[in-house]
mmCIF file with all atom_site columns, C-alpha atoms in Angstrom:
data_model
loop_
_atom_site.group_PDB
_atom_site.id
_atom_site.type_symbol
_atom_site.label_atom_id
_atom_site.label_alt_id
_atom_site.label_comp_id
_atom_site.label_asym_id
_atom_site.label_entity_id
_atom_site.label_seq_id
_atom_site.pdbx_PDB_ins_code
_atom_site.Cartn_x
_atom_site.Cartn_y
_atom_site.Cartn_z
_atom_site.occupancy
_atom_site.B_iso_or_equiv
_atom_site.pdbx_formal_charge
_atom_site.auth_seq_id
_atom_site.auth_comp_id
_atom_site.auth_asym_id
_atom_site.auth_atom_id
_atom_site.pdbx_PDB_model_num
ATOM 1   C CA . MET C 1 1   ? 0.262   0.094  -0.301  1.00 0.00 ? 1   MET C CA 1
ATOM 2   C CA . ALA C 1 2   ? 3.057   2.175  0.512   1.00 0.00 ? 2   ALA C CA 1
ATOM 3   C CA . GLU C 1 3   ? 3.609   2.875  -3.444  1.00 0.00 ? 3   GLU C CA 1
ATOM 4   C CA . LEU C 1 4   ? -0.237  4.289  -3.570  1.00 0.00 ? 4   LEU C CA 1
ATOM 5   C CA . CYS C 1 5   ? 0.327   6.797  -0.656  1.00 0.00 ? 5   CYS C CA 1
ATOM 6   C CA . ILE C 1 6   ? 3.503   8.071  -2.334  1.00 0.00 ? 6   ILE C CA 1
ATOM 7   C CA . GLY C 1 7   ? 2.726   11.709 -2.906  1.00 0.00 ? 7   GLY C CA 1
ATOM 8   C CA . LEU C 1 8   ? -0.391  12.029 -1.158  1.00 0.00 ? 8   LEU C CA 1
ATOM 9   C CA . VAL C 1 9   ? -1.607  13.736 2.048   1.00 0.00 ? 9   VAL C CA 1
ATOM 10  C CA . LEU C 1 10  ? -4.519  13.474 4.089   1.00 0.00 ? 10  LEU C CA 1
ATOM 11  C CA . LEU C 1 11  ? -6.071  16.383 6.061   1.00 0.00 ? 11  LEU C CA 1
ATOM 12  C CA . ASN C 1 12  ? -8.316  16.775 8.409   1.00 0.00 ? 12  ASN C CA 1
ATOM 13  C CA . ASP C 1 13  ? -9.567  20.586 7.558   1.00 0.00 ? 13  ASP C CA 1
ATOM 14  C CA . SER C 1 14  ? -11.316 20.811 11.230  1.00 0.00 ? 14  SER C CA 1
ATOM 15  C CA . ASP C 1 15  ? -7.694  22.046 11.900  1.00 0.00 ? 15  ASP C CA 1
ATOM 16  C CA . TYR C 1 16  ? -7.273  24.935 10.127  1.00 0.00 ? 16  TYR C CA 1
ATOM 17  C CA . ASP C 1 17  ? -8.659  28.025 10.842  1.00 0.00 ? 17  ASP C CA 1
ATOM 18  C CA . SER C 1 18  ? -10.776 29.087 8.025   1.00 0.00 ? 18  SER C CA 1
ATOM 19  C CA . SER C 1 19  ? -11.316 32.719 9.423   1.00 0.00 ? 19  SER C CA 1
ATOM 20  C CA . ASP C 1 20  ? -7.093  33.104 8.698   1.00 0.00 ? 20  ASP C CA 1
ATOM 21  C CA . GLU C 1 21  ? -6.828  36.484 7.052   1.00 0.00 ? 21  GLU C CA 1
ATOM 22  C CA . TYR C 1 22  ? -4.395  35.139 4.287   1.00 0.00 ? 22  TYR C CA 1
ATOM 23  C CA . ALA C 1 23  ? -5.750  35.406 0.735   1.00 0.00 ? 23  ALA C CA 1
ATOM 24  C CA . ARG C 1 24  ? -4.872  32.024 -1.661  1.00 0.00 ? 24  ARG C CA 1
ATOM 25  C CA . GLU C 1 25  ? -3.633  33.836 -3.961  1.00 0.00 ? 25  GLU C CA 1
ATOM 26  C CA . ASP C 1 26  ? -0.726  34.641 -1.893  1.00 0.00 ? 26  ASP C CA 1
ATOM 27  C CA . GLU C 1 27  ? -0.252  31.634 -0.791  1.00 0.00 ? 27  GLU C CA 1
ATOM 28  C CA . LYS C 1 28  ? 2.701   30.870 -3.511  1.00 0.00 ? 28  LYS C CA 1
ATOM 29  C CA . GLU C 1 29  ? 4.508   34.422 -2.542  1.00 0.00 ? 29  GLU C CA 1
ATOM 30  C CA . ARG C 1 30  ? 3.801   33.540 1.072   1.00 0.00 ? 30  ARG C CA 1
ATOM 31  C CA . ILE C 1 31  ? 5.001   30.093 0.740   1.00 0.00 ? 31  ILE C CA 1
ATOM 32  C CA . GLU C 1 32  ? 8.013   31.119 -1.322  1.00 0.00 ? 32  GLU C CA 1
ATOM 33  C CA . ASN C 1 33  ? 9.272   33.729 1.237   1.00 0.00 ? 33  ASN C CA 1
ATOM 34  C CA . ASP C 1 34  ? 8.603   32.379 3.878   1.00 0.00 ? 34  ASP C CA 1
ATOM 35  C CA . LYS C 1 35  ? 11.830  30.467 5.611   1.00 0.00 ? 35  LYS C CA 1
ATOM 36  C CA . PRO C 1 36  ? 11.426  26.831 7.179   1.00 0.00 ? 36  PRO C CA 1
ATOM 37  C CA . ARG C 1 37  ? 10.640  26.573 10.732  1.00 0.00 ? 37  ARG C CA 1
ATOM 38  C CA . ILE C 1 38  ? 10.320  23.476 12.934  1.00 0.00 ? 38  ILE C CA 1
ATOM 39  C CA . GLY C 1 39  ? 7.275   21.772 13.201  1.00 0.00 ? 39  GLY C CA 1
ATOM 40  C CA . THR C 1 40  ? 4.795   22.550 16.290  1.00 0.00 ? 40  THR C CA 1
ATOM 41  C CA . GLY C 1 41  ? 3.201   19.095 16.357  1.00 0.00 ? 41  GLY C CA 1
ATOM 42  C CA . ARG C 1 42  ? 0.032   20.840 16.064  1.00 0.00 ? 42  ARG C CA 1
ATOM 43  C CA . VAL C 1 43  ? -0.842  19.096 13.367  1.00 0.00 ? 43  VAL C CA 1
ATOM 44  C CA . ILE C 1 44  ? -0.212  14.879 13.221  1.00 0.00 ? 44  ILE C CA 1
ATOM 45  C CA . PRO C 1 45  ? -1.414  14.130 9.160   1.00 0.00 ? 45  PRO C CA 1
ATOM 46  C CA . THR C 1 46  ? -2.079  10.900 9.157   1.00 0.00 ? 46  THR C CA 1
ATOM 47  C CA . LYS C 1 47  ? -1.195  7.857  6.726   1.00 0.00 ? 47  LYS C CA 1
ATOM 48  C CA . PHE C 1 48  ? -3.922  7.087  4.101   1.00 0.00 ? 48  PHE C CA 1
ATOM 49  C CA . ILE C 1 49  ? -5.750  3.484  5.127   1.00 0.00 ? 49  ILE C CA 1
ATOM 50  C CA . PRO C 1 50  ? -8.002  2.978  2.632   1.00 0.00 ? 50  PRO C CA 1
ATOM 51  C CA . PRO C 1 51  ? -11.663 1.061  3.593   1.00 0.00 ? 51  PRO C CA 1
ATOM 52  C CA . ASN C 1 52  ? -11.155 -1.482 1.076   1.00 0.00 ? 52  ASN C CA 1
ATOM 53  C CA . PRO C 1 53  ? -7.507  -1.971 0.740   1.00 0.00 ? 53  PRO C CA 1
ATOM 54  C CA . GLY C 1 54  ? -6.960  -3.044 -2.983  1.00 0.00 ? 54  GLY C CA 1
ATOM 55  C CA . ARG C 1 55  ? -9.932  -2.034 -4.166  1.00 0.00 ? 55  ARG C CA 1
ATOM 56  C CA . ASP C 1 56  ? -10.367 1.709  -3.602  1.00 0.00 ? 56  ASP C CA 1
ATOM 57  C CA . THR C 1 57  ? -8.122  4.546  -4.977  1.00 0.00 ? 57  THR C CA 1
ATOM 58  C CA . PRO C 1 58  ? -7.537  8.026  -3.939  1.00 0.00 ? 58  PRO C CA 1
ATOM 59  C CA . GLN C 1 59  ? -9.146  8.854  -6.983  1.00 0.00 ? 59  GLN C CA 1
ATOM 60  C CA . ARG C 1 60  ? -12.114 6.671  -6.071  1.00 0.00 ? 60  ARG C CA 1
ATOM 61  C CA . LEU C 1 61  ? -12.757 7.893  -2.779  1.00 0.00 ? 61  LEU C CA 1
ATOM 62  C CA . PHE C 1 62  ? -12.237 11.671 -3.122  1.00 0.00 ? 62  PHE C CA 1
ATOM 63  C CA . ALA C 1 63  ? -14.274 13.751 -5.738  1.00 0.00 ? 63  ALA C CA 1
ATOM 64  C CA . PRO C 1 64  ? -13.839 17.512 -6.647  1.00 0.00 ? 64  PRO C CA 1
ATOM 65  C CA . GLY C 1 65  ? -16.818 19.100 -4.842  1.00 0.00 ? 65  GLY C CA 1
ATOM 66  C CA . ILE C 1 66  ? -17.254 21.761 -2.530  1.00 0.00 ? 66  ILE C CA 1
ATOM 67  C CA . SER C 1 67  ? -16.750 21.567 1.243   1.00 0.00 ? 67  SER C CA 1
ATOM 68  C CA . ALA C 1 68  ? -20.279 23.862 2.831   1.00 0.00 ? 68  ALA C CA 1
ATOM 69  C CA . LYS C 1 69  ? -17.824 24.158 6.074   1.00 0.00 ? 69  LYS C CA 1
ATOM 70  C CA . ASP C 1 70  ? -16.121 27.347 4.657   1.00 0.00 ? 70  ASP C CA 1
ATOM 71  C CA . ILE C 1 71  ? -17.186 30.483 3.929   1.00 0.00 ? 71  ILE C CA 1
ATOM 72  C CA . PRO C 1 72  ? -16.205 31.102 0.645   1.00 0.00 ? 72  PRO C CA 1
ATOM 73  C CA . PRO C 1 73  ? -16.954 27.342 0.183   1.00 0.00 ? 73  PRO C CA 1
ATOM 74  C CA . PRO C 1 74  ? -13.270 25.641 -1.595  1.00 0.00 ? 74  PRO C CA 1
ATOM 75  C CA . TYR C 1 75  ? -13.950 23.653 -4.214  1.00 0.00 ? 75  TYR C CA 1
ATOM 76  C CA . GLU C 1 76  ? -11.200 20.490 -3.255  1.00 0.00 ? 76  GLU C CA 1
ATOM 77  C CA . PHE C 1 77  ? -10.763 17.140 -3.156  1.00 0.00 ? 77  PHE C CA 1
ATOM 78  C CA . ILE C 1 78  ? -13.431 15.515 -0.871  1.00 0.00 ? 78  ILE C CA 1
ATOM 79  C CA . ARG C 1 79  ? -14.448 12.554 0.318   1.00 0.00 ? 79  ARG C CA 1
ATOM 80  C CA . ARG C 1 80  ? -17.734 10.803 -2.068  1.00 0.00 ? 80  ARG C CA 1
ATOM 81  C CA . ASP C 1 81  ? -19.097 9.140  1.171   1.00 0.00 ? 81  ASP C CA 1
ATOM 82  C CA . GLY C 1 82  ? -20.427 12.516 2.858   1.00 0.00 ? 82  GLY C CA 1
ATOM 83  C CA . ASN C 1 83  ? -17.169 13.075 5.052   1.00 0.00 ? 83  ASN C CA 1
ATOM 84  C CA . ARG C 1 84  ? -17.130 16.352 4.772   1.00 0.00 ? 84  ARG C CA 1
ATOM 85  C CA . THR C 1 85  ? -14.325 17.032 6.999   1.00 0.00 ? 85  THR C CA 1
ATOM 86  C CA . GLN C 1 86  ? -11.548 14.943 4.622   1.00 0.00 ? 86  GLN C CA 1
ATOM 87  C CA . PHE C 1 87  ? -9.911  16.102 1.882   1.00 0.00 ? 87  PHE C CA 1
ATOM 88  C CA . LEU C 1 88  ? -6.903  15.013 -0.379  1.00 0.00 ? 88  LEU C CA 1
ATOM 89  C CA . VAL C 1 89  ? -4.025  16.542 -1.078  1.00 0.00 ? 89  VAL C CA 1
ATOM 90  C CA . TYR C 1 90  ? -1.622  15.261 -4.010  1.00 0.00 ? 90  TYR C CA 1
ATOM 91  C CA . THR C 1 91  ? 2.396   16.335 -2.906  1.00 0.00 ? 91  THR C CA 1
ATOM 92  C CA . ASP C 1 92  ? 5.563   15.721 -5.305  1.00 0.00 ? 92  ASP C CA 1
ATOM 93  C CA . GLY C 1 93  ? 9.355   17.163 -5.346  1.00 0.00 ? 93  GLY C CA 1
ATOM 94  C CA . ALA C 1 94  ? 11.739  16.917 -8.106  1.00 0.00 ? 94  ALA C CA 1
ATOM 95  C CA . CYS C 1 95  ? 15.499  17.555 -8.538  1.00 0.00 ? 95  CYS C CA 1
ATOM 96  C CA . LEU C 1 96  ? 17.289  17.927 -11.152 1.00 0.00 ? 96  LEU C CA 1
ATOM 97  C CA . SER C 1 97  ? 21.122  16.401 -11.544 1.00 0.00 ? 97  SER C CA 1
ATOM 98  C CA . ASN C 1 98  ? 20.455  14.968 -8.409  1.00 0.00 ? 98  ASN C CA 1
ATOM 99  C CA . GLY C 1 99  ? 23.292  13.184 -6.294  1.00 0.00 ? 99  GLY C CA 1
ATOM 100 C CA . GLN C 1 100 ? 24.879  15.615 -8.915  1.00 0.00 ? 100 GLN C CA 1
ATOM 101 C CA . PRO C 1 101 ? 27.047  18.543 -8.711  1.00 0.00 ? 101 PRO C CA 1
ATOM 102 C CA . ARG C 1 102 ? 24.631  21.663 -8.597  1.00 0.00 ? 102 ARG C CA 1
ATOM 103 C CA . PRO C 1 103 ? 21.276  19.933 -8.131  1.00 0.00 ? 103 PRO C CA 1
ATOM 104 C CA . ARG C 1 104 ? 18.219  21.521 -8.666  1.00 0.00 ? 104 ARG C CA 1
ATOM 105 C CA . ALA C 1 105 ? 14.992  20.589 -6.823  1.00 0.00 ? 105 ALA C CA 1
ATOM 106 C CA . GLY C 1 106 ? 11.209  22.405 -6.962  1.00 0.00 ? 106 GLY C CA 1
ATOM 107 C CA . CYS C 1 107 ? 8.083   21.244 -5.142  1.00 0.00 ? 107 CYS C CA 1
ATOM 108 C CA . SER C 1 108 ? 4.444   21.219 -5.896  1.00 0.00 ? 108 SER C CA 1
ATOM 109 C CA . PHE C 1 109 ? 1.394   20.518 -4.512  1.00 0.00 ? 109 PHE C CA 1
ATOM 110 C CA . ILE C 1 110 ? -2.692  20.411 -5.771  1.00 0.00 ? 110 ILE C CA 1
ATOM 111 C CA . PHE C 1 111 ? -5.260  21.147 -3.758  1.00 0.00 ? 111 PHE C CA 1
ATOM 112 C CA . ARG C 1 112 ? -7.992  21.885 -6.283  1.00 0.00 ? 112 ARG C CA 1
ATOM 113 C CA . PRO C 1 113 ? -9.023  21.106 -10.062 1.00 0.00 ? 113 PRO C CA 1
ATOM 114 C CA . SER C 1 114 ? -7.845  23.828 -12.122 1.00 0.00 ? 114 SER C CA 1
ATOM 115 C CA . SER C 1 115 ? -9.759  25.404 -14.453 1.00 0.00 ? 115 SER C CA 1
ATOM 116 C CA . SER C 1 116 ? -8.875  28.488 -16.857 1.00 0.00 ? 116 SER C CA 1
ATOM 117 C CA . GLU C 1 117 ? -10.164 31.047 -14.065 1.00 0.00 ? 117 GLU C CA 1
ATOM 118 C CA . VAL C 1 118 ? -9.111  29.483 -10.653 1.00 0.00 ? 118 VAL C CA 1
ATOM 119 C CA . ARG C 1 119 ? -5.362  27.660 -10.351 1.00 0.00 ? 119 ARG C CA 1
ATOM 120 C CA . GLY C 1 120 ? -5.561  24.512 -7.941  1.00 0.00 ? 120 GLY C CA 1
ATOM 121 C CA . ASN C 1 121 ? -1.771  23.916 -7.572  1.00 0.00 ? 121 ASN C CA 1
ATOM 122 C CA . ILE C 1 122 ? 1.363   25.645 -5.847  1.00 0.00 ? 122 ILE C CA 1
ATOM 123 C CA . SER C 1 123 ? 4.978   25.046 -6.978  1.00 0.00 ? 123 SER C CA 1
ATOM 124 C CA . PHE C 1 124 ? 8.213   26.594 -5.928  1.00 0.00 ? 124 PHE C CA 1
ATOM 125 C CA . PRO C 1 125 ? 12.558  25.988 -5.550  1.00 0.00 ? 125 PRO C CA 1
ATOM 126 C CA . SER C 1 126 ? 13.433  24.273 -2.903  1.00 0.00 ? 126 SER C CA 1
ATOM 127 C CA . GLU C 1 127 ? 14.472  26.028 -0.433  1.00 0.00 ? 127 GLU C CA 1
ATOM 128 C CA . LEU C 1 128 ? 19.271  25.685 -0.017  1.00 0.00 ? 128 LEU C CA 1
ATOM 129 C CA . GLU C 1 129 ? 18.247  25.778 4.150   1.00 0.00 ? 129 GLU C CA 1
ATOM 130 C CA . GLY C 1 130 ? 16.581  23.418 6.777   1.00 0.00 ? 130 GLY C CA 1
ATOM 131 C CA . PRO C 1 131 ? 14.443  24.704 9.467   1.00 0.00 ? 131 PRO C CA 1
ATOM 132 C CA . SER C 1 132 ? 18.053  25.102 11.719  1.00 0.00 ? 132 SER C CA 1
ATOM 133 C CA . GLY C 1 133 ? 19.331  27.496 8.983   1.00 0.00 ? 133 GLY C CA 1
ATOM 134 C CA . GLN C 1 134 ? 21.947  24.996 8.312   1.00 0.00 ? 134 GLN C CA 1
ATOM 135 C CA . GLN C 1 135 ? 22.534  23.695 4.161   1.00 0.00 ? 135 GLN C CA 1
ATOM 136 C CA . TYR C 1 136 ? 21.447  20.976 3.216   1.00 0.00 ? 136 TYR C CA 1
ATOM 137 C CA . ALA C 1 137 ? 21.991  19.456 -0.975  1.00 0.00 ? 137 ALA C CA 1
ATOM 138 C CA . GLN C 1 138 ? 19.092  19.415 -2.825  1.00 0.00 ? 138 GLN C CA 1
ATOM 139 C CA . THR C 1 139 ? 17.646  15.726 -3.291  1.00 0.00 ? 139 THR C CA 1
ATOM 140 C CA . SER C 1 140 ? 14.289  14.374 -4.589  1.00 0.00 ? 140 SER C CA 1
ATOM 141 C CA . ASN C 1 141 ? 13.626  12.885 -1.296  1.00 0.00 ? 141 ASN C CA 1
ATOM 142 C CA . ARG C 1 142 ? 13.863  16.421 0.687   1.00 0.00 ? 142 ARG C CA 1
ATOM 143 C CA . ALA C 1 143 ? 11.596  18.135 -2.519  1.00 0.00 ? 143 ALA C CA 1
ATOM 144 C CA . GLY C 1 144 ? 9.556   15.505 -1.574  1.00 0.00 ? 144 GLY C CA 1
ATOM 145 C CA . LEU C 1 145 ? 9.113   16.430 2.391   1.00 0.00 ? 145 LEU C CA 1
ATOM 146 C CA . ARG C 1 146 ? 9.598   20.008 1.179   1.00 0.00 ? 146 ARG C CA 1
ATOM 147 C CA . ALA C 1 147 ? 5.966   19.816 -1.223  1.00 0.00 ? 147 ALA C CA 1
ATOM 148 C CA . VAL C 1 148 ? 3.905   17.950 1.809   1.00 0.00 ? 148 VAL C CA 1
ATOM 149 C CA . LEU C 1 149 ? 5.778   20.580 4.620   1.00 0.00 ? 149 LEU C CA 1
ATOM 150 C CA . ALA C 1 150 ? 4.142   23.219 2.413   1.00 0.00 ? 150 ALA C CA 1
ATOM 151 C CA . ALA C 1 151 ? 0.894   21.608 2.238   1.00 0.00 ? 151 ALA C CA 1
ATOM 152 C CA . LEU C 1 152 ? 0.608   21.115 5.645   1.00 0.00 ? 152 LEU C CA 1
ATOM 153 C CA . ARG C 1 153 ? 0.982   25.084 6.043   1.00 0.00 ? 153 ARG C CA 1
ATOM 154 C CA . PHE C 1 154 ? -1.420  25.967 3.408   1.00 0.00 ? 154 PHE C CA 1
ATOM 155 C CA . ARG C 1 155 ? -3.892  28.527 4.481   1.00 0.00 ? 155 ARG C CA 1
ATOM 156 C CA . TRP C 1 156 ? -6.707  26.440 3.285   1.00 0.00 ? 156 TRP C CA 1
#
């Protein structure tokens, strides 16, 4: 089952304050300019375990829909079974020249379907420094983890 879960983060939107003043349009700039920080432990993601392993996939369980809990109601990937407190986020990271001199890594996450009017993803280059201020080589693994952290910090 681990192969299916790579790049997927299951979040519970009750962990987020929908009255936050950050606008979604400003999120990309905020994520790019925000220094990484050591986690607070307030949001704990859980491993995705489908109700019927082997048959259920994230795409079958989560469909594009409107979550009526927030104002304005966001359009996102929500549970088909009526559980409107859960939604799906796709994450990924990649690194050019991984393991070689001068690697360049980037991250992305998809939080809703995109259309010509509304963007549903955020992408950005990986930082050179970790949350402690120490420099680390850019790698595909670090980029993937950074994408998950960015999705968890995103203001839904």
